JSON list of C-alpha atoms and ligand atoms in Angstrom, two decimals:
[
{"chain": "A", "resi": 1, "resn": "MET", "atom": "CA", "xyz": [38.74, 15.37, 60.77]},
{"chain": "A", "resi": 2, "resn": "THR", "atom": "CA", "xyz": [41.04, 12.58, 61.83]},
{"chain": "A", "resi": 3, "resn": "VAL", "atom": "CA", "xyz": [43.10, 12.77, 64.98]},
{"chain": "A", "resi": 4, "resn": "TRP", "atom": "CA", "xyz": [46.20, 13.07, 62.83]},
{"chain": "A", "resi": 5, "resn": "MET", "atom": "CA", "xyz": [44.76, 16.00, 60.88]},
{"chain": "A", "resi": 6, "resn": "THR", "atom": "CA", "xyz": [43.64, 17.72, 64.07]},
{"chain": "A", "resi": 7, "resn": "LYS", "atom": "CA", "xyz": [47.11, 17.44, 65.54]},
{"chain": "A", "resi": 8, "resn": "THR", "atom": "CA", "xyz": [48.70, 18.74, 62.36]},
{"chain": "A", "resi": 9, "resn": "PHE", "atom": "CA", "xyz": [46.27, 21.65, 62.24]},
{"chain": "A", "resi": 10, "resn": "PHE", "atom": "CA", "xyz": [47.10, 22.73, 65.76]},
{"chain": "A", "resi": 11, "resn": "ARG", "atom": "CA", "xyz": [50.82, 22.37, 65.15]},
{"chain": "A", "resi": 12, "resn": "ALA", "atom": "CA", "xyz": [50.59, 24.37, 61.94]},
{"chain": "A", "resi": 13, "resn": "VAL", "atom": "CA", "xyz": [48.69, 27.32, 63.35]},
{"chain": "A", "resi": 14, "resn": "PRO", "atom": "CA", "xyz": [50.94, 29.70, 65.25]},
{"chain": "A", "resi": 15, "resn": "PHE", "atom": "CA", "xyz": [49.73, 30.10, 68.80]},
{"chain": "A", "resi": 16, "resn": "ALA", "atom": "CA", "xyz": [49.48, 33.88, 68.61]},
{"chain": "A", "resi": 17, "resn": "LEU", "atom": "CA", "xyz": [47.14, 33.64, 65.65]},
{"chain": "A", "resi": 18, "resn": "LEU", "atom": "CA", "xyz": [45.06, 30.99, 67.32]},
{"chain": "A", "resi": 19, "resn": "ALA", "atom": "CA", "xyz": [44.85, 33.07, 70.50]},
{"chain": "A", "resi": 20, "resn": "ALA", "atom": "CA", "xyz": [43.76, 36.14, 68.52]},
{"chain": "A", "resi": 21, "resn": "PHE", "atom": "CA", "xyz": [41.10, 34.05, 66.82]},
{"chain": "A", "resi": 22, "resn": "LEU", "atom": "CA", "xyz": [39.86, 32.59, 70.10]},
{"chain": "A", "resi": 23, "resn": "VAL", "atom": "CA", "xyz": [39.40, 36.02, 71.67]},
{"chain": "A", "resi": 24, "resn": "GLY", "atom": "CA", "xyz": [37.43, 37.18, 68.67]},
{"chain": "A", "resi": 25, "resn": "GLY", "atom": "CA", "xyz": [40.14, 39.08, 66.84]},
{"chain": "A", "resi": 26, "resn": "CYS", "atom": "CA", "xyz": [38.39, 38.43, 63.54]},
{"chain": "A", "resi": 27, "resn": "GLN", "atom": "CA", "xyz": [35.16, 40.14, 64.55]},
{"chain": "A", "resi": 28, "resn": "PRO", "atom": "CA", "xyz": [34.75, 43.78, 63.53]},
{"chain": "A", "resi": 29, "resn": "ALA", "atom": "CA", "xyz": [33.90, 46.23, 66.31]},
{"chain": "A", "resi": 30, "resn": "GLY", "atom": "CA", "xyz": [30.26, 47.15, 66.78]},
{"chain": "A", "resi": 31, "resn": "SER", "atom": "CA", "xyz": [29.19, 50.64, 65.73]},
{"chain": "A", "resi": 32, "resn": "PRO", "atom": "CA", "xyz": [28.61, 53.38, 68.29]},
{"chain": "A", "resi": 33, "resn": "VAL", "atom": "CA", "xyz": [25.04, 53.32, 69.55]},
{"chain": "A", "resi": 34, "resn": "ALA", "atom": "CA", "xyz": [22.68, 56.29, 69.41]},
{"chain": "A", "resi": 35, "resn": "GLY", "atom": "CA", "xyz": [21.26, 57.94, 72.50]},
{"chain": "A", "resi": 36, "resn": "ASP", "atom": "CA", "xyz": [22.64, 59.07, 75.83]},
{"chain": "A", "resi": 37, "resn": "PRO", "atom": "CA", "xyz": [25.32, 56.89, 77.43]},
{"chain": "A", "resi": 38, "resn": "PRO", "atom": "CA", "xyz": [24.37, 55.39, 80.82]},
{"chain": "A", "resi": 39, "resn": "LEU", "atom": "CA", "xyz": [26.39, 57.81, 82.96]},
{"chain": "A", "resi": 40, "resn": "THR", "atom": "CA", "xyz": [25.19, 60.97, 81.21]},
{"chain": "A", "resi": 41, "resn": "GLY", "atom": "CA", "xyz": [24.76, 63.72, 83.79]},
{"chain": "A", "resi": 42, "resn": "ALA", "atom": "CA", "xyz": [26.28, 61.69, 86.65]},
{"chain": "A", "resi": 43, "resn": "ARG", "atom": "CA", "xyz": [28.52, 63.70, 88.96]},
{"chain": "A", "resi": 44, "resn": "ILE", "atom": "CA", "xyz": [31.61, 61.60, 88.53]},
{"chain": "A", "resi": 45, "resn": "GLY", "atom": "CA", "xyz": [35.15, 62.72, 87.81]},
{"chain": "A", "resi": 46, "resn": "GLY", "atom": "CA", "xyz": [36.72, 66.15, 87.68]},
{"chain": "A", "resi": 47, "resn": "PRO", "atom": "CA", "xyz": [40.05, 67.81, 87.17]},
{"chain": "A", "resi": 48, "resn": "PHE", "atom": "CA", "xyz": [43.18, 66.31, 88.71]},
{"chain": "A", "resi": 49, "resn": "THR", "atom": "CA", "xyz": [46.93, 66.63, 88.57]},
{"chain": "A", "resi": 50, "resn": "LEU", "atom": "CA", "xyz": [48.94, 63.54, 89.46]},
{"chain": "A", "resi": 51, "resn": "THR", "atom": "CA", "xyz": [52.43, 62.14, 89.00]},
{"chain": "A", "resi": 52, "resn": "GLY", "atom": "CA", "xyz": [52.89, 59.61, 86.22]},
{"chain": "A", "resi": 53, "resn": "GLY", "atom": "CA", "xyz": [55.01, 56.51, 86.12]},
{"chain": "A", "resi": 54, "resn": "ASP", "atom": "CA", "xyz": [57.25, 58.57, 83.84]},
{"chain": "A", "resi": 55, "resn": "GLY", "atom": "CA", "xyz": [57.97, 60.90, 86.77]},
{"chain": "A", "resi": 56, "resn": "LYS", "atom": "CA", "xyz": [56.13, 63.80, 85.10]},
{"chain": "A", "resi": 57, "resn": "ARG", "atom": "CA", "xyz": [53.09, 65.63, 86.38]},
{"chain": "A", "resi": 58, "resn": "HIS", "atom": "CA", "xyz": [49.94, 64.90, 84.38]},
{"chain": "A", "resi": 59, "resn": "ALA", "atom": "CA", "xyz": [46.90, 67.16, 84.47]},
{"chain": "A", "resi": 60, "resn": "SER", "atom": "CA", "xyz": [43.52, 65.80, 83.39]},
{"chain": "A", "resi": 61, "resn": "SER", "atom": "CA", "xyz": [43.38, 68.65, 80.87]},
{"chain": "A", "resi": 62, "resn": "GLU", "atom": "CA", "xyz": [46.02, 66.91, 78.76]},
{"chain": "A", "resi": 63, "resn": "PHE", "atom": "CA", "xyz": [43.44, 64.20, 77.98]},
{"chain": "A", "resi": 64, "resn": "ALA", "atom": "CA", "xyz": [40.84, 66.71, 76.74]},
{"chain": "A", "resi": 65, "resn": "GLY", "atom": "CA", "xyz": [39.48, 65.63, 73.38]},
{"chain": "A", "resi": 66, "resn": "ARG", "atom": "CA", "xyz": [40.20, 61.97, 74.10]},
{"chain": "A", "resi": 67, "resn": "TYR", "atom": "CA", "xyz": [38.45, 59.26, 76.05]},
{"chain": "A", "resi": 68, "resn": "THR", "atom": "CA", "xyz": [39.98, 57.93, 79.23]},
{"chain": "A", "resi": 69, "resn": "LEU", "atom": "CA", "xyz": [39.50, 54.47, 80.68]},
{"chain": "A", "resi": 70, "resn": "VAL", "atom": "CA", "xyz": [40.09, 54.97, 84.40]},
{"chain": "A", "resi": 71, "resn": "TYR", "atom": "CA", "xyz": [40.75, 52.23, 86.92]},
{"chain": "A", "resi": 72, "resn": "PHE", "atom": "CA", "xyz": [41.69, 52.66, 90.58]},
{"chain": "A", "resi": 73, "resn": "GLY", "atom": "CA", "xyz": [43.73, 50.04, 92.42]},
{"chain": "A", "resi": 74, "resn": "TYR", "atom": "CA", "xyz": [47.22, 49.41, 93.77]},
{"chain": "A", "resi": 75, "resn": "SER", "atom": "CA", "xyz": [50.26, 47.55, 92.54]},
{"chain": "A", "resi": 76, "resn": "TYR", "atom": "CA", "xyz": [50.62, 45.38, 95.64]},
{"chain": "A", "resi": 77, "resn": "CYS", "atom": "CA", "xyz": [47.08, 44.06, 95.18]},
{"chain": "A", "resi": 78, "resn": "PRO", "atom": "CA", "xyz": [47.35, 40.28, 95.37]},
{"chain": "A", "resi": 79, "resn": "ASP", "atom": "CA", "xyz": [44.33, 39.39, 93.28]},
{"chain": "A", "resi": 80, "resn": "VAL", "atom": "CA", "xyz": [41.55, 41.74, 92.22]},
{"chain": "A", "resi": 81, "resn": "CYS", "atom": "CA", "xyz": [43.48, 44.58, 90.56]},
{"chain": "A", "resi": 82, "resn": "PRO", "atom": "CA", "xyz": [45.72, 42.44, 88.34]},
{"chain": "A", "resi": 83, "resn": "VAL", "atom": "CA", "xyz": [42.75, 40.36, 87.19]},
{"chain": "A", "resi": 84, "resn": "ASP", "atom": "CA", "xyz": [40.64, 43.45, 86.49]},
{"chain": "A", "resi": 85, "resn": "LEU", "atom": "CA", "xyz": [43.46, 45.14, 84.62]},
{"chain": "A", "resi": 86, "resn": "LEU", "atom": "CA", "xyz": [44.11, 42.01, 82.59]},
{"chain": "A", "resi": 87, "resn": "HIS", "atom": "CA", "xyz": [40.43, 41.93, 81.54]},
{"chain": "A", "resi": 88, "resn": "LEU", "atom": "CA", "xyz": [40.30, 45.65, 80.83]},
{"chain": "A", "resi": 89, "resn": "MET", "atom": "CA", "xyz": [43.54, 45.87, 78.90]},
{"chain": "A", "resi": 90, "resn": "ASN", "atom": "CA", "xyz": [42.90, 42.67, 76.93]},
{"chain": "A", "resi": 91, "resn": "GLY", "atom": "CA", "xyz": [39.55, 44.22, 76.05]},
{"chain": "A", "resi": 92, "resn": "LEU", "atom": "CA", "xyz": [41.25, 47.41, 74.92]},
{"chain": "A", "resi": 93, "resn": "LYS", "atom": "CA", "xyz": [43.74, 45.37, 72.87]},
{"chain": "A", "resi": 94, "resn": "LEU", "atom": "CA", "xyz": [40.87, 43.53, 71.23]},
{"chain": "A", "resi": 95, "resn": "PHE", "atom": "CA", "xyz": [39.17, 46.85, 70.41]},
{"chain": "A", "resi": 96, "resn": "GLU", "atom": "CA", "xyz": [42.51, 48.03, 68.98]},
{"chain": "A", "resi": 97, "resn": "ARG", "atom": "CA", "xyz": [42.58, 45.05, 66.63]},
{"chain": "A", "resi": 98, "resn": "GLN", "atom": "CA", "xyz": [38.94, 45.55, 65.66]},
{"chain": "A", "resi": 99, "resn": "ASP", "atom": "CA", "xyz": [39.03, 49.31, 65.17]},
{"chain": "A", "resi": 100, "resn": "PRO", "atom": "CA", "xyz": [42.49, 50.87, 65.59]},
{"chain": "A", "resi": 101, "resn": "ALA", "atom": "CA", "xyz": [41.35, 54.42, 64.81]},
{"chain": "A", "resi": 102, "resn": "ARG", "atom": "CA", "xyz": [38.67, 54.53, 67.49]},
{"chain": "A", "resi": 103, "resn": "ALA", "atom": "CA", "xyz": [40.76, 52.60, 70.03]},
{"chain": "A", "resi": 104, "resn": "ALA", "atom": "CA", "xyz": [43.59, 55.12, 69.65]},
{"chain": "A", "resi": 105, "resn": "LYS", "atom": "CA", "xyz": [41.25, 57.73, 71.11]},
{"chain": "A", "resi": 106, "resn": "VAL", "atom": "CA", "xyz": [41.16, 55.83, 74.42]},
{"chain": "A", "resi": 107, "resn": "GLN", "atom": "CA", "xyz": [43.85, 56.62, 76.99]},
{"chain": "A", "resi": 108, "resn": "PRO", "atom": "CA", "xyz": [43.90, 53.99, 79.74]},
{"chain": "A", "resi": 109, "resn": "LEU", "atom": "CA", "xyz": [44.78, 55.29, 83.22]},
{"chain": "A", "resi": 110, "resn": "PHE", "atom": "CA", "xyz": [45.65, 53.36, 86.37]},
{"chain": "A", "resi": 111, "resn": "ILE", "atom": "CA", "xyz": [45.36, 55.51, 89.50]},
{"chain": "A", "resi": 112, "resn": "THR", "atom": "CA", "xyz": [46.75, 54.10, 92.72]},
{"chain": "A", "resi": 113, "resn": "VAL", "atom": "CA", "xyz": [44.89, 54.16, 96.03]},
{"chain": "A", "resi": 114, "resn": "ASP", "atom": "CA", "xyz": [48.15, 53.29, 97.83]},
{"chain": "A", "resi": 115, "resn": "PRO", "atom": "CA", "xyz": [50.35, 56.36, 97.38]},
{"chain": "A", "resi": 116, "resn": "GLU", "atom": "CA", "xyz": [52.53, 55.29, 100.31]},
{"chain": "A", "resi": 117, "resn": "ARG", "atom": "CA", "xyz": [54.01, 52.30, 98.51]},
{"chain": "A", "resi": 118, "resn": "ASP", "atom": "CA", "xyz": [53.11, 53.11, 94.91]},
{"chain": "A", "resi": 119, "resn": "THR", "atom": "CA", "xyz": [55.96, 55.36, 93.82]},
{"chain": "A", "resi": 120, "resn": "PRO", "atom": "CA", "xyz": [56.03, 56.54, 90.19]},
{"chain": "A", "resi": 121, "resn": "ASP", "atom": "CA", "xyz": [58.44, 53.71, 89.49]},
{"chain": "A", "resi": 122, "resn": "ALA", "atom": "CA", "xyz": [56.14, 51.13, 91.10]},
{"chain": "A", "resi": 123, "resn": "VAL", "atom": "CA", "xyz": [53.05, 52.24, 89.14]},
{"chain": "A", "resi": 124, "resn": "ALA", "atom": "CA", "xyz": [55.10, 52.34, 85.91]},
{"chain": "A", "resi": 125, "resn": "LYS", "atom": "CA", "xyz": [56.32, 48.77, 86.32]},
{"chain": "A", "resi": 126, "resn": "PHE", "atom": "CA", "xyz": [52.87, 47.54, 87.29]},
{"chain": "A", "resi": 127, "resn": "ALA", "atom": "CA", "xyz": [51.06, 49.29, 84.43]},
{"chain": "A", "resi": 128, "resn": "ALA", "atom": "CA", "xyz": [53.58, 48.08, 81.85]},
{"chain": "A", "resi": 129, "resn": "GLN", "atom": "CA", "xyz": [52.53, 44.49, 82.55]},
{"chain": "A", "resi": 130, "resn": "PHE", "atom": "CA", "xyz": [49.07, 45.08, 81.14]},
{"chain": "A", "resi": 131, "resn": "HIS", "atom": "CA", "xyz": [49.25, 47.51, 78.22]},
{"chain": "A", "resi": 132, "resn": "PRO", "atom": "CA", "xyz": [52.04, 49.58, 76.67]},
{"chain": "A", "resi": 133, "resn": "ARG", "atom": "CA", "xyz": [49.85, 52.71, 76.77]},
{"chain": "A", "resi": 134, "resn": "LEU", "atom": "CA", "xyz": [48.47, 52.23, 80.29]},
{"chain": "A", "resi": 135, "resn": "LEU", "atom": "CA", "xyz": [49.63, 55.27, 82.26]},
{"chain": "A", "resi": 136, "resn": "GLY", "atom": "CA", "xyz": [50.15, 54.64, 85.96]},
{"chain": "A", "resi": 137, "resn": "LEU", "atom": "CA", "xyz": [49.43, 57.63, 88.19]},
{"chain": "A", "resi": 138, "resn": "THR", "atom": "CA", "xyz": [50.27, 58.33, 91.80]},
{"chain": "A", "resi": 139, "resn": "GLY", "atom": "CA", "xyz": [50.39, 61.42, 93.99]},
{"chain": "A", "resi": 140, "resn": "THR", "atom": "CA", "xyz": [50.44, 62.71, 97.51]},
{"chain": "A", "resi": 141, "resn": "PRO", "atom": "CA", "xyz": [47.93, 61.13, 99.89]},
{"chain": "A", "resi": 142, "resn": "ASP", "atom": "CA", "xyz": [45.85, 64.33, 99.57]},
{"chain": "A", "resi": 143, "resn": "GLU", "atom": "CA", "xyz": [45.89, 64.28, 95.78]},
{"chain": "A", "resi": 144, "resn": "ILE", "atom": "CA", "xyz": [44.86, 60.64, 95.74]},
{"chain": "A", "resi": 145, "resn": "ALA", "atom": "CA", "xyz": [42.11, 61.24, 98.30]},
{"chain": "A", "resi": 146, "resn": "ARG", "atom": "CA", "xyz": [40.69, 64.04, 96.16]},
{"chain": "A", "resi": 147, "resn": "VAL", "atom": "CA", "xyz": [40.70, 62.20, 92.84]},
{"chain": "A", "resi": 148, "resn": "ALA", "atom": "CA", "xyz": [39.28, 59.04, 94.44]},
{"chain": "A", "resi": 149, "resn": "LYS", "atom": "CA", "xyz": [36.46, 61.03, 96.01]},
{"chain": "A", "resi": 150, "resn": "ALA", "atom": "CA", "xyz": [35.68, 62.70, 92.68]},
{"chain": "A", "resi": 151, "resn": "TYR", "atom": "CA", "xyz": [35.36, 59.25, 91.09]},
{"chain": "A", "resi": 152, "resn": "LEU", "atom": "CA", "xyz": [33.30, 57.83, 93.97]},
{"chain": "A", "resi": 153, "resn": "VAL", "atom": "CA", "xyz": [36.08, 55.41, 94.86]},
{"chain": "A", "resi": 154, "resn": "SER", "atom": "CA", "xyz": [36.63, 54.59, 98.53]},
{"chain": "A", "resi": 155, "resn": "TYR", "atom": "CA", "xyz": [39.61, 52.78, 100.00]},
{"chain": "A", "resi": 156, "resn": "ARG", "atom": "CA", "xyz": [41.08, 51.93, 103.34]},
{"chain": "A", "resi": 157, "resn": "LYS", "atom": "CA", "xyz": [44.10, 50.19, 104.73]},
{"chain": "A", "resi": 158, "resn": "VAL", "atom": "CA", "xyz": [43.69, 46.65, 106.05]},
{"chain": "A", "resi": 159, "resn": "PRO", "atom": "CA", "xyz": [46.64, 45.90, 108.37]},
{"chain": "A", "resi": 160, "resn": "GLY", "atom": "CA", "xyz": [48.78, 42.87, 107.54]},
{"chain": "A", "resi": 161, "resn": "THR", "atom": "CA", "xyz": [51.20, 40.84, 109.63]},
{"chain": "A", "resi": 162, "resn": "THR", "atom": "CA", "xyz": [53.97, 43.45, 109.21]},
{"chain": "A", "resi": 163, "resn": "PRO", "atom": "CA", "xyz": [53.66, 47.24, 108.82]},
{"chain": "A", "resi": 164, "resn": "ASP", "atom": "CA", "xyz": [54.55, 46.97, 105.11]},
{"chain": "A", "resi": 165, "resn": "SER", "atom": "CA", "xyz": [52.33, 44.05, 104.22]},
{"chain": "A", "resi": 166, "resn": "TYR", "atom": "CA", "xyz": [48.97, 45.80, 104.55]},
{"chain": "A", "resi": 167, "resn": "LEU", "atom": "CA", "xyz": [46.24, 45.41, 101.96]},
{"chain": "A", "resi": 168, "resn": "MET", "atom": "CA", "xyz": [44.01, 48.14, 100.57]},
{"chain": "A", "resi": 169, "resn": "ALA", "atom": "CA", "xyz": [40.30, 47.49, 100.43]},
{"chain": "A", "resi": 170, "resn": "HIS", "atom": "CA", "xyz": [38.98, 49.54, 97.54]},
{"chain": "A", "resi": 171, "resn": "THR", "atom": "CA", "xyz": [36.05, 50.14, 95.23]},
{"chain": "A", "resi": 172, "resn": "GLN", "atom": "CA", "xyz": [36.38, 48.06, 92.10]},
{"chain": "A", "resi": 173, "resn": "LEU", "atom": "CA", "xyz": [35.21, 50.30, 89.26]},
{"chain": "A", "resi": 174, "resn": "ALA", "atom": "CA", "xyz": [36.37, 51.19, 85.77]},
{"chain": "A", "resi": 175, "resn": "TYR", "atom": "CA", "xyz": [35.02, 54.26, 84.04]},
{"chain": "A", "resi": 176, "resn": "LEU", "atom": "CA", "xyz": [34.98, 55.35, 80.46]},
{"chain": "A", "resi": 177, "resn": "MET", "atom": "CA", "xyz": [35.17, 59.14, 80.50]},
{"chain": "A", "resi": 178, "resn": "GLY", "atom": "CA", "xyz": [34.38, 61.21, 77.43]},
{"chain": "A", "resi": 179, "resn": "PRO", "atom": "CA", "xyz": [36.41, 63.75, 75.44]},
{"chain": "A", "resi": 180, "resn": "ASP", "atom": "CA", "xyz": [34.81, 66.51, 77.56]},
{"chain": "A", "resi": 181, "resn": "GLY", "atom": "CA", "xyz": [35.86, 64.78, 80.81]},
{"chain": "A", "resi": 182, "resn": "GLN", "atom": "CA", "xyz": [32.28, 63.75, 81.55]},
{"chain": "A", "resi": 183, "resn": "PRO", "atom": "CA", "xyz": [31.42, 60.17, 82.57]},
{"chain": "A", "resi": 184, "resn": "VAL", "atom": "CA", "xyz": [30.17, 57.92, 79.76]},
{"chain": "A", "resi": 185, "resn": "ALA", "atom": "CA", "xyz": [29.82, 54.35, 81.03]},
{"chain": "A", "resi": 186, "resn": "LEU", "atom": "CA", "xyz": [31.02, 51.81, 83.53]},
{"chain": "A", "resi": 187, "resn": "ILE", "atom": "CA", "xyz": [33.23, 49.23, 81.88]},
{"chain": "A", "resi": 188, "resn": "PRO", "atom": "CA", "xyz": [32.75, 45.68, 83.18]},
{"chain": "A", "resi": 189, "resn": "THR", "atom": "CA", "xyz": [35.68, 44.74, 85.39]},
{"chain": "A", "resi": 190, "resn": "ASP", "atom": "CA", "xyz": [34.12, 41.54, 86.49]},
{"chain": "A", "resi": 191, "resn": "ASP", "atom": "CA", "xyz": [32.32, 38.80, 84.88]},
{"chain": "A", "resi": 192, "resn": "VAL", "atom": "CA", "xyz": [28.94, 39.21, 86.49]},
{"chain": "A", "resi": 193, "resn": "ARG", "atom": "CA", "xyz": [27.19, 39.77, 83.18]},
{"chain": "A", "resi": 194, "resn": "SER", "atom": "CA", "xyz": [28.49, 36.63, 81.60]},
{"chain": "A", "resi": 195, "resn": "PRO", "atom": "CA", "xyz": [29.06, 33.70, 83.97]},
{"chain": "A", "resi": 196, "resn": "GLY", "atom": "CA", "xyz": [31.50, 31.17, 82.62]},
{"chain": "A", "resi": 197, "resn": "ASN", "atom": "CA", "xyz": [33.36, 33.74, 80.56]},
{"chain": "A", "resi": 198, "resn": "GLU", "atom": "CA", "xyz": [36.09, 34.61, 83.04]},
{"chain": "A", "resi": 199, "resn": "GLY", "atom": "CA", "xyz": [38.71, 36.75, 81.45]},
{"chain": "A", "resi": 200, "resn": "ASP", "atom": "CA", "xyz": [36.66, 37.30, 78.33]},
{"chain": "A", "resi": 201, "resn": "PRO", "atom": "CA", "xyz": [37.78, 40.64, 76.89]},
{"chain": "A", "resi": 202, "resn": "LYS", "atom": "CA", "xyz": [34.86, 40.72, 74.47]},
{"chain": "A", "resi": 203, "resn": "LEU", "atom": "CA", "xyz": [32.60, 42.36, 77.05]},
{"chain": "A", "resi": 204, "resn": "VAL", "atom": "CA", "xyz": [35.09, 45.19, 77.53]},
{"chain": "A", "resi": 205, "resn": "ALA", "atom": "CA", "xyz": [35.68, 45.65, 73.80]},
{"chain": "A", "resi": 206, "resn": "ALA", "atom": "CA", "xyz": [31.94, 45.62, 73.10]},
{"chain": "A", "resi": 207, "resn": "GLU", "atom": "CA", "xyz": [31.29, 48.31, 75.70]},
{"chain": "A", "resi": 208, "resn": "LEU", "atom": "CA", "xyz": [34.08, 50.50, 74.31]},
{"chain": "A", "resi": 209, "resn": "ALA", "atom": "CA", "xyz": [32.76, 49.99, 70.76]},
{"chain": "A", "resi": 210, "resn": "LYS", "atom": "CA", "xyz": [29.35, 51.17, 71.90]},
{"chain": "A", "resi": 211, "resn": "TRP", "atom": "CA", "xyz": [30.46, 54.55, 73.18]},
{"chain": "A", "resi": 212, "resn": "VAL", "atom": "CA", "xyz": [33.75, 55.59, 71.58]},
{"chain": "A", "resi": 213, "resn": "LYS", "atom": "CA", "xyz": [33.01, 57.61, 68.47]},
{"chain": "B", "resi": 1, "resn": "NI", "atom": "NI1", "xyz": [42.92, 45.58, 94.26]}
]
């Protein structure tokens, strides 16, 4: 291919299409795998009732019969949470392109560990940046403490230079929970399994494709 042809090719291909191709949008999703998922029998999760970014109360029972993809973090997080959510939600979007019917069964949830600053409005605005279906959840400090404990997530305040500029140190985990509310698998938030593939949503999509039936 000559330089001229290469340039023409890249000008002619709309960027959105090219981007979809580069993240593997043309690959079909893998089939669900047989056997017990990795978190089978683990004591993780449990019922909760929290306040959504929509201002309504949401009980875990409303997600019965569907999968949930649960990530804990906080909207003021300067680095880790936004990067994790970008990976996770790009992975979910990829799975949606590969297998819309199965992906529709996955409800992504973002639960804050910073209920003091993360009002319903704050979690709504934050969640909307990553996926149109990502539901941000907040609650009273007690409600958050309980749900975090149930999901084995710990967090603590790290004071900043002003009372409002504190950080939250927190466990960095994403869970796929099953239609019965039981834990299914950890979803890779980081890139540890595939060095050099920062931001690659394929790992997330592949893990979802393995377990969502
Ligand atoms: Ni964070």
